[in-house]
PDB file of C-alpha atoms (C1' of nucleotides) in Angstrom:
ATOM      1  CA  MET A   2     -15.852  16.038 -12.044  1.00  0.00           C
ATOM      2  CA  GLN A   3     -18.470  13.424 -12.621  1.00  0.00           C
ATOM      3  CA  THR A   4     -20.728  13.875  -9.767  1.00  0.00           C
ATOM      4  CA  HIS A   5     -22.164  10.578  -9.893  1.00  0.00           C
ATOM      5  CA  ALA A   6     -19.067   8.979  -9.716  1.00  0.00           C
ATOM      6  CA  LEU A   7     -17.516  10.132  -6.961  1.00  0.00           C
ATOM      7  CA  ILE A   8     -20.730   9.794  -4.591  1.00  0.00           C
ATOM      8  CA  SER A   9     -20.861   5.848  -5.570  1.00  0.00           C
ATOM      9  CA  ILE A  10     -17.202   6.094  -4.710  1.00  0.00           C
ATOM     10  CA  TYR A  11     -18.108   7.298  -1.711  1.00  0.00           C
ATOM     11  CA  GLN A  12     -20.902   5.032  -0.974  1.00  0.00           C
ATOM     12  CA  GLY A  13     -18.173   2.126  -1.533  1.00  0.00           C
ATOM     13  CA  LEU A  14     -15.861   3.112   1.055  1.00  0.00           C
ATOM     14  CA  LEU A  15     -18.804   3.914   3.458  1.00  0.00           C
ATOM     15  CA  ARG A  16     -20.249   0.110   2.762  1.00  0.00           C
ATOM     16  CA  GLN A  17     -16.975  -1.407   3.177  1.00  0.00           C
ATOM     17  CA  HIS A  18     -15.306   0.718   6.207  1.00  0.00           C
ATOM     18  CA  GLY A  19     -18.379   2.042   8.404  1.00  0.00           C
ATOM     19  CA  ARG A  20     -18.143   5.664   9.764  1.00  0.00           C
ATOM     20  CA  GLN A  21     -15.114   7.017  10.949  1.00  0.00           C
ATOM     21  CA  HIS A  22     -16.054   9.765  13.066  1.00  0.00           C
ATOM     22  CA  TRP A  23     -13.321  11.701  12.721  1.00  0.00           C
ATOM     23  CA  TRP A  24     -11.834  14.135  13.897  1.00  0.00           C
ATOM     24  CA  PRO A  25     -10.524  11.774  16.778  1.00  0.00           C
ATOM     25  CA  ALA A  26     -10.049  14.530  19.783  1.00  0.00           C
ATOM     26  CA  ASP A  27     -11.247  15.811  23.185  1.00  0.00           C
ATOM     27  CA  SER A  28     -11.603  19.350  21.644  1.00  0.00           C
ATOM     28  CA  PRO A  29     -11.654  21.609  18.549  1.00  0.00           C
ATOM     29  CA  PHE A  30      -8.198  23.021  19.712  1.00  0.00           C
ATOM     30  CA  GLU A  31      -6.750  19.506  19.977  1.00  0.00           C
ATOM     31  CA  VAL A  32      -7.956  18.717  16.581  1.00  0.00           C
ATOM     32  CA  MET A  33      -6.008  22.132  15.529  1.00  0.00           C
ATOM     33  CA  ILE A  34      -2.820  20.750  17.634  1.00  0.00           C
ATOM     34  CA  GLY A  35      -3.366  16.986  15.920  1.00  0.00           C
ATOM     35  CA  ALA A  36      -3.678  18.904  12.307  1.00  0.00           C
ATOM     36  CA  ILE A  37      -0.217  20.647  12.878  1.00  0.00           C
ATOM     37  CA  LEU A  38       1.495  17.169  14.388  1.00  0.00           C
ATOM     38  CA  VAL A  39       0.407  15.240  11.780  1.00  0.00           C
ATOM     39  CA  GLN A  40       2.314  17.315   8.645  1.00  0.00           C
ATOM     40  CA  ASN A  41       3.896  14.707   7.159  1.00  0.00           C
ATOM     41  CA  THR A  42       4.039  12.530   9.997  1.00  0.00           C
ATOM     42  CA  ALA A  43       2.214   9.251  10.937  1.00  0.00           C
ATOM     43  CA  TRP A  44      -0.753   9.565  13.083  1.00  0.00           C
ATOM     44  CA  SER A  45       0.443   6.895  15.979  1.00  0.00           C
ATOM     45  CA  ASN A  46       3.458   9.149  16.365  1.00  0.00           C
ATOM     46  CA  VAL A  47       1.310  12.281  16.978  1.00  0.00           C
ATOM     47  CA  GLU A  48      -0.995  10.361  19.600  1.00  0.00           C
ATOM     48  CA  CYS A  49       2.532  10.253  21.740  1.00  0.00           C
ATOM     49  CA  ALA A  50       3.133  13.680  21.105  1.00  0.00           C
ATOM     50  CA  ILE A  51      -0.431  14.548  21.968  1.00  0.00           C
ATOM     51  CA  GLU A  52      -0.876  12.353  25.074  1.00  0.00           C
ATOM     52  CA  ASN A  53       2.750  14.085  26.416  1.00  0.00           C
ATOM     53  CA  LEU A  54       0.625  17.498  26.249  1.00  0.00           C
ATOM     54  CA  LYS A  55      -1.884  16.216  28.054  1.00  0.00           C
ATOM     55  CA  THR A  56       0.438  14.898  31.209  1.00  0.00           C
ATOM     56  CA  ALA A  57       2.143  18.308  30.907  1.00  0.00           C
ATOM     57  CA  ASN A  58      -1.272  19.992  31.036  1.00  0.00           C
ATOM     58  CA  LEU A  59      -0.713  21.352  27.531  1.00  0.00           C
ATOM     59  CA  MET A  60      -3.797  21.335  25.616  1.00  0.00           C
ATOM     60  CA  THR A  61      -4.778  25.140  25.791  1.00  0.00           C
ATOM     61  CA  PRO A  62      -3.187  27.707  24.082  1.00  0.00           C
ATOM     62  CA  TRP A  63      -2.861  29.724  26.938  1.00  0.00           C
ATOM     63  CA  ALA A  64      -0.480  26.967  28.666  1.00  0.00           C
ATOM     64  CA  ILE A  65       1.521  26.454  25.290  1.00  0.00           C
ATOM     65  CA  LEU A  66       2.202  30.021  25.016  1.00  0.00           C
ATOM     66  CA  ASP A  67       3.345  30.436  28.524  1.00  0.00           C
ATOM     67  CA  CYS A  68       5.086  26.860  28.603  1.00  0.00           C
ATOM     68  CA  ASN A  69       9.149  26.915  28.179  1.00  0.00           C
ATOM     69  CA  ILE A  70      10.015  26.119  24.323  1.00  0.00           C
ATOM     70  CA  GLN A  71      12.157  22.936  25.658  1.00  0.00           C
ATOM     71  CA  VAL A  72       9.548  21.743  27.577  1.00  0.00           C
ATOM     72  CA  LEU A  73       6.880  21.904  24.071  1.00  0.00           C
ATOM     73  CA  THR A  74      10.283  20.429  22.418  1.00  0.00           C
ATOM     74  CA  ALA A  75      10.560  17.435  24.536  1.00  0.00           C
ATOM     75  CA  ALA A  76       6.914  16.761  24.674  1.00  0.00           C
ATOM     76  CA  LEU A  77       6.409  16.337  20.909  1.00  0.00           C
ATOM     77  CA  LYS A  78       9.685  13.905  20.326  1.00  0.00           C
ATOM     78  CA  PRO A  79       7.468  11.186  19.542  1.00  0.00           C
ATOM     79  CA  SER A  80       5.588  13.443  16.510  1.00  0.00           C
ATOM     80  CA  GLY A  81       9.337  13.889  14.747  1.00  0.00           C
ATOM     81  CA  TYR A  82      10.755  17.735  13.593  1.00  0.00           C
ATOM     82  CA  PHE A  83      10.180  18.481  16.809  1.00  0.00           C
ATOM     83  CA  ASN A  84      11.616  21.529  16.655  1.00  0.00           C
ATOM     84  CA  ILE A  85       9.623  22.658  13.674  1.00  0.00           C
ATOM     85  CA  LYS A  86       6.727  21.816  15.486  1.00  0.00           C
ATOM     86  CA  ALA A  87       7.060  23.725  18.525  1.00  0.00           C
ATOM     87  CA  GLN A  88       7.604  26.927  16.478  1.00  0.00           C
ATOM     88  CA  ARG A  89       4.569  26.131  14.763  1.00  0.00           C
ATOM     89  CA  LEU A  90       2.511  25.500  17.512  1.00  0.00           C
ATOM     90  CA  MET A  91       3.651  29.162  19.239  1.00  0.00           C
ATOM     91  CA  SER A  92       3.283  30.960  16.654  1.00  0.00           C
ATOM     92  CA  TYR A  93      -0.318  29.405  15.633  1.00  0.00           C
ATOM     93  CA  CYS A  94      -1.619  30.104  19.593  1.00  0.00           C
ATOM     94  CA  ARG A  95       0.033  33.434  19.519  1.00  0.00           C
ATOM     95  CA  TRP A  96      -2.032  34.010  16.198  1.00  0.00           C
ATOM     96  CA  TYR A  97      -5.043  32.277  17.902  1.00  0.00           C
ATOM     97  CA  THR A  98      -5.372  34.397  21.067  1.00  0.00           C
ATOM     98  CA  GLU A  99      -4.565  37.221  19.423  1.00  0.00           C
ATOM     99  CA  GLN A 100      -7.515  36.655  17.056  1.00  0.00           C
ATOM    100  CA  GLY A 101      -9.935  36.437  20.148  1.00  0.00           C
ATOM    101  CA  GLN A 102      -9.952  32.672  19.956  1.00  0.00           C
ATOM    102  CA  TRP A 103     -12.862  30.220  19.413  1.00  0.00           C
ATOM    103  CA  SER A 104     -15.835  32.701  19.955  1.00  0.00           C
ATOM    104  CA  VAL A 105     -14.581  34.852  17.603  1.00  0.00           C
ATOM    105  CA  LEU A 106     -13.065  32.843  14.874  1.00  0.00           C
ATOM    106  CA  ARG A 107     -15.931  30.890  14.530  1.00  0.00           C
ATOM    107  CA  GLU A 108     -18.032  33.841  13.271  1.00  0.00           C
ATOM    108  CA  TYR A 109     -16.060  34.523  10.844  1.00  0.00           C
ATOM    109  CA  PRO A 110     -17.127  33.704   7.038  1.00  0.00           C
ATOM    110  CA  THR A 111     -15.196  30.583   5.689  1.00  0.00           C
ATOM    111  CA  LYS A 112     -13.241  32.202   2.991  1.00  0.00           C
ATOM    112  CA  GLN A 113     -11.799  35.058   5.286  1.00  0.00           C
ATOM    113  CA  LEU A 114     -11.153  32.338   8.117  1.00  0.00           C
ATOM    114  CA  ARG A 115      -8.586  30.229   5.476  1.00  0.00           C
ATOM    115  CA  ASN A 116      -7.128  33.304   4.732  1.00  0.00           C
ATOM    116  CA  ALA A 117      -6.756  34.028   8.398  1.00  0.00           C
ATOM    117  CA  LEU A 118      -5.089  30.407   8.878  1.00  0.00           C
ATOM    118  CA  LEU A 119      -2.969  30.619   6.095  1.00  0.00           C
ATOM    119  CA  SER A 120      -1.411  33.780   7.214  1.00  0.00           C
ATOM    120  CA  VAL A 121      -0.058  32.001  10.531  1.00  0.00           C
ATOM    121  CA  LYS A 122       3.628  30.300   9.818  1.00  0.00           C
ATOM    122  CA  GLY A 123       3.866  26.828   9.408  1.00  0.00           C
ATOM    123  CA  ILE A 124      -0.201  26.373   8.301  1.00  0.00           C
ATOM    124  CA  GLY A 125      -0.433  25.552   4.634  1.00  0.00           C
ATOM    125  CA  PRO A 126      -3.515  25.289   2.404  1.00  0.00           C
ATOM    126  CA  GLU A 127      -4.099  21.345   3.730  1.00  0.00           C
ATOM    127  CA  THR A 128      -3.424  21.659   7.642  1.00  0.00           C
ATOM    128  CA  ALA A 129      -6.048  24.992   6.999  1.00  0.00           C
ATOM    129  CA  ASP A 130      -8.702  22.561   5.683  1.00  0.00           C
ATOM    130  CA  ASP A 131      -8.507  19.936   8.207  1.00  0.00           C
ATOM    131  CA  ILE A 132      -8.998  22.915  11.070  1.00  0.00           C
ATOM    132  CA  LEU A 133     -11.706  24.351   9.153  1.00  0.00           C
ATOM    133  CA  LEU A 134     -13.809  21.300   8.318  1.00  0.00           C
ATOM    134  CA  TYR A 135     -13.030  18.992  11.217  1.00  0.00           C
ATOM    135  CA  ALA A 136     -12.321  22.185  14.357  1.00  0.00           C
ATOM    136  CA  PHE A 137     -14.786  24.944  12.483  1.00  0.00           C
ATOM    137  CA  GLU A 138     -17.158  22.310  10.919  1.00  0.00           C
ATOM    138  CA  ARG A 139     -17.009  24.143   7.340  1.00  0.00           C
ATOM    139  CA  PRO A 140     -17.979  22.404   4.218  1.00  0.00           C
ATOM    140  CA  VAL A 141     -14.386  22.413   2.963  1.00  0.00           C
ATOM    141  CA  PHE A 142     -12.870  19.351   0.913  1.00  0.00           C
ATOM    142  CA  VAL A 143      -9.420  18.119   2.279  1.00  0.00           C
ATOM    143  CA  ILE A 144      -6.901  17.481  -0.257  1.00  0.00           C
ATOM    144  CA  ASP A 145      -3.695  15.119   0.917  1.00  0.00           C
ATOM    145  CA  ALA A 146      -1.293  12.828  -0.372  1.00  0.00           C
ATOM    146  CA  TYR A 147      -3.722  10.156   0.049  1.00  0.00           C
ATOM    147  CA  THR A 148      -6.728  11.685  -2.641  1.00  0.00           C
ATOM    148  CA  ARG A 149      -4.378  12.534  -5.020  1.00  0.00           C
ATOM    149  CA  ARG A 150      -3.179   8.781  -5.018  1.00  0.00           C
ATOM    150  CA  PHE A 151      -6.516   7.277  -5.014  1.00  0.00           C
ATOM    151  CA  PHE A 152      -7.954   9.527  -7.262  1.00  0.00           C
ATOM    152  CA  SER A 153      -5.474   9.489  -9.745  1.00  0.00           C
ATOM    153  CA  ARG A 154      -5.239   5.838 -10.105  1.00  0.00           C
ATOM    154  CA  LEU A 155      -8.706   5.602 -10.234  1.00  0.00           C
ATOM    155  CA  GLN A 156      -8.020   8.321 -13.498  1.00  0.00           C
ATOM    156  CA  LEU A 157     -10.804  11.001 -12.198  1.00  0.00           C
ATOM    157  CA  ILE A 158      -7.860  13.003 -11.929  1.00  0.00           C
ATOM    158  CA  GLU A 159      -3.955  13.762 -12.910  1.00  0.00           C
ATOM    159  CA  GLY A 160      -2.332  13.673  -9.958  1.00  0.00           C
ATOM    160  CA  THR A 161      -0.264  16.801 -10.104  1.00  0.00           C
ATOM    161  CA  GLU A 162      -3.166  19.506 -10.413  1.00  0.00           C
ATOM    162  CA  SER A 163      -3.004  22.776  -7.862  1.00  0.00           C
ATOM    163  CA  TYR A 164      -4.204  22.293  -4.553  1.00  0.00           C
ATOM    164  CA  ASP A 165      -6.757  24.893  -4.669  1.00  0.00           C
ATOM    165  CA  LYS A 166      -7.311  23.809  -8.174  1.00  0.00           C
ATOM    166  CA  LEU A 167      -8.557  20.273  -7.350  1.00  0.00           C
ATOM    167  CA  ARG A 168     -10.509  21.556  -3.814  1.00  0.00           C
ATOM    168  CA  GLU A 169     -12.934  23.747  -6.110  1.00  0.00           C
ATOM    169  CA  ARG A 170     -13.329  20.456  -8.215  1.00  0.00           C
ATOM    170  CA  PHE A 171     -14.441  18.037  -5.201  1.00  0.00           C
ATOM    171  CA  GLU A 172     -16.258  20.795  -4.071  1.00  0.00           C
ATOM    172  CA  ASN A 173     -18.036  21.908  -6.914  1.00  0.00           C
ATOM    173  CA  ALA A 174     -19.217  18.299  -7.830  1.00  0.00           C
ATOM    174  CA  LEU A 175     -20.741  17.051  -4.173  1.00  0.00           C
ATOM    175  CA  TYR A 176     -23.083  18.975  -2.190  1.00  0.00           C
ATOM    176  CA  LYS A 177     -21.204  21.323   0.354  1.00  0.00           C
ATOM    177  CA  GLU A 178     -22.220  18.988   3.837  1.00  0.00           C
ATOM    178  CA  VAL A 179     -19.866  18.889   6.512  1.00  0.00           C
ATOM    179  CA  THR A 180     -20.569  15.590   7.268  1.00  0.00           C
ATOM    180  CA  LEU A 181     -20.251  14.359   3.935  1.00  0.00           C
ATOM    181  CA  PHE A 182     -16.741  16.536   3.591  1.00  0.00           C
ATOM    182  CA  ASN A 183     -16.120  15.016   6.501  1.00  0.00           C
ATOM    183  CA  GLU A 184     -16.854  11.201   6.609  1.00  0.00           C
ATOM    184  CA  TYR A 185     -14.659  11.864   2.608  1.00  0.00           C
ATOM    185  CA  HIS A 186     -11.521  12.440   3.730  1.00  0.00           C
ATOM    186  CA  ALA A 187     -11.573  10.163   6.407  1.00  0.00           C
ATOM    187  CA  LEU A 188     -12.542   6.972   4.721  1.00  0.00           C
ATOM    188  CA  ILE A 189     -10.260   8.191   1.620  1.00  0.00           C
ATOM    189  CA  VAL A 190      -7.488   8.014   4.343  1.00  0.00           C
ATOM    190  CA  ARG A 191      -8.814   4.904   6.420  1.00  0.00           C
ATOM    191  CA  HIS A 192      -8.939   2.944   3.026  1.00  0.00           C
ATOM    192  CA  SER A 193      -5.206   3.865   1.730  1.00  0.00           C
ATOM    193  CA  LYS A 194      -3.698   3.035   4.972  1.00  0.00           C
ATOM    194  CA  ASP A 195      -5.985  -0.072   5.499  1.00  0.00           C
ATOM    195  CA  ILE A 196      -5.068  -1.596   1.603  1.00  0.00           C
ATOM    196  CA  CYS A 197      -3.980  -0.091  -1.008  1.00  0.00           C
ATOM    197  CA  ALA A 198      -0.757   1.916   1.303  1.00  0.00           C
ATOM    198  CA  ARG A 199       2.129  -0.067  -0.089  1.00  0.00           C
ATOM    199  CA  ASN A 200       0.615  -1.560  -3.369  1.00  0.00           C
ATOM    200  CA  PRO A 201       1.310   0.871  -6.454  1.00  0.00           C
ATOM    201  CA  HIS A 202      -1.023  -0.928  -8.647  1.00  0.00           C
ATOM    202  CA  CYS A 203      -4.071  -1.277  -6.162  1.00  0.00           C
ATOM    203  CA  VAL A 204      -6.422   1.210  -7.517  1.00  0.00           C
ATOM    204  CA  SER A 205      -9.562   0.146  -6.065  1.00  0.00           C
ATOM    205  CA  CYS A 206     -10.702  -2.180  -3.264  1.00  0.00           C
ATOM    206  CA  ILE A 207     -14.140  -0.037  -3.313  1.00  0.00           C
ATOM    207  CA  LEU A 208     -16.338  -2.271  -3.927  1.00  0.00           C
ATOM    208  CA  GLY A 209     -15.769  -4.901  -0.908  1.00  0.00           C
ATOM    209  CA  ALA A 210     -17.306  -7.739  -2.597  1.00  0.00           C
ATOM    210  CA  ASP A 211     -15.281  -7.888  -6.203  1.00  0.00           C
ATOM    211  CA  CYS A 212     -11.778  -6.542  -4.657  1.00  0.00           C
ATOM    212  CA  PRO A 213     -11.128  -8.209  -0.810  1.00  0.00           C
ATOM    213  CA  SER A 214      -8.537  -6.741   0.988  1.00  0.00           C
ATOM    214  CA  GLU A 215      -6.284 -10.286   1.028  1.00  0.00           C
ATOM    215  CA  GLN A 216      -6.527 -10.306  -2.323  1.00  0.00           C
ATOM    216  CA  SER A 217      -5.421  -6.716  -2.971  1.00  0.00           C
ATOM    217  CA  VAL A 218      -2.990  -6.632  -0.381  1.00  0.00           C
ATOM    218  CA  ARG A 219      -1.384  -9.250  -2.975  1.00  0.00           C
ATOM    219  CA  GLY A 220      -1.058  -7.093  -5.870  1.00  0.00           C
ATOM    220  CA  ASN A 221      -4.717  -9.044  -7.895  1.00  0.00           C
ATOM    221  CA  CYS A 222      -6.926  -6.184  -7.010  1.00  0.00           C
ATOM    222  CA  SER A 223      -9.330  -5.886 -10.524  1.00  0.00           C
ATOM    223  CA  GLU A 224      -9.944  -2.590 -11.847  1.00  0.00           C
ATOM    224  CA  ILE A 225     -13.360  -0.948 -10.695  1.00  0.00           C
ATOM    225  CA  ASN A 226     -16.606  -0.469 -12.432  1.00  0.00           C
ATOM    226  CA  ILE A 227     -17.398   3.499 -11.445  1.00  0.00           C
TER     227      ILE A 227
ATOM    228  C1'  DA B   3      18.901  -1.299   6.011  1.00  0.00           C
ATOM    229  C1'  DC B   4      15.347   0.515   3.874  1.00  0.00           C
ATOM    230  C1'  DC B   5      10.757   3.421   3.105  1.00  0.00           C
ATOM    231  C1'  DC B   6       7.184   5.768   4.599  1.00  0.00           C
ATOM    232  C1'  DA B   7       3.961   8.296   7.155  1.00  0.00           C
ATOM    233  C1'  DG B   8      -3.179  12.324   7.020  1.00  0.00           C
ATOM    234  C1'  DG B   9       3.343  18.837   4.722  1.00  0.00           C
ATOM    235  C1'  DG B  10       5.534  23.550   5.170  1.00  0.00           C
ATOM    236  C1'  DT B  11       8.994  26.243   4.268  1.00  0.00           C
ATOM    237  C1'  DC B  12      12.970  28.411   2.048  1.00  0.00           C
ATOM    238  C1'  DA B  13      16.176  28.752  -1.517  1.00  0.00           C
ATOM    239  C1'  DT B  14      17.783  28.156  -6.335  1.00  0.00           C
ATOM    240  C1'  DA B  15      16.420  28.360 -11.289  1.00  0.00           C
TER     241       DA B  15
ATOM    242  C1'  DT C  16       6.270  28.239 -11.604  1.00  0.00           C
ATOM    243  C1'  DA C  17       8.674  24.449 -10.320  1.00  0.00           C
ATOM    244  C1'  DT C  18      12.144  21.438  -8.604  1.00  0.00           C
ATOM    245  C1'  DG C  19      15.005  20.247  -4.364  1.00  0.00           C
ATOM    246  C1'  DA C  20      16.694  20.409   0.551  1.00  0.00           C
ATOM    247  C1'  DC C  21      15.482  20.415   4.998  1.00  0.00           C
ATOM    248  C1'  DC C  22      13.184  19.144   9.282  1.00  0.00           C
ATOM    249  C1'  DA C  23      13.137  13.949  12.349  1.00  0.00           C
ATOM    250  C1'  DT C  24      10.611   9.793  14.910  1.00  0.00           C
ATOM    251  C1'  DG C  25       8.764   5.086  15.236  1.00  0.00           C
ATOM    252  C1'  DG C  26       6.453   1.455  12.416  1.00  0.00           C
ATOM    253  C1'  DG C  27       6.797  -2.210   8.255  1.00  0.00           C
TER     254       DG C  27
END
DNA sequence: ACCCAGGGTCATA
DNA sequence: TATGACCATGGG
């Protein structure tokens, strides 16, 4: 993976979209909840569910563990997969409180914390990395569907590589800085939703001046020079 | 009416 | 290891 290409793409995204200030949440625990609820789901739906949780006073792991599963399920309805996600929140909160919650977990080395997260049923590699990066502020590079599509259109990856292989490639090519990884992933998501989401041929729109968004929406984006 | 969204698990081959 | 079915709502 070429470091220079990744940096210039990042700079292009940042210039076009500005800082994203992720993750949109009031607390690290809310980040964790959001990371589980957003699995294969539009964020706008997750926002509704999080509002429901706040209204029902269910934004602490203890409140969730104590509540009726049907109450939890009802609150999660707008985010889809509500039966599964209610169970995933429960099992996550059980793990989280039994491990000693924030004050204990924050002391774990990143690798150990990642393995611990992956041991929870319902937490896969991407959700674990969302939590590591945006709640625990560890320098891990999140790989999601947008990231695969974006970089495979730029022909910098094949796209079918394993999750961990891709993650290591990006992490090895960049300075392991939390703020860089935070903004980079947020910018890829923002960019993908904003401009390229429904256009299979839009590979770029990265250098805003070369590829105005209106043009890209019509499918006429020019190839980017990295 | 379709398609997709900031995935993960489980059953099969 | 690698596909496929399943989970379910809301917006384009």
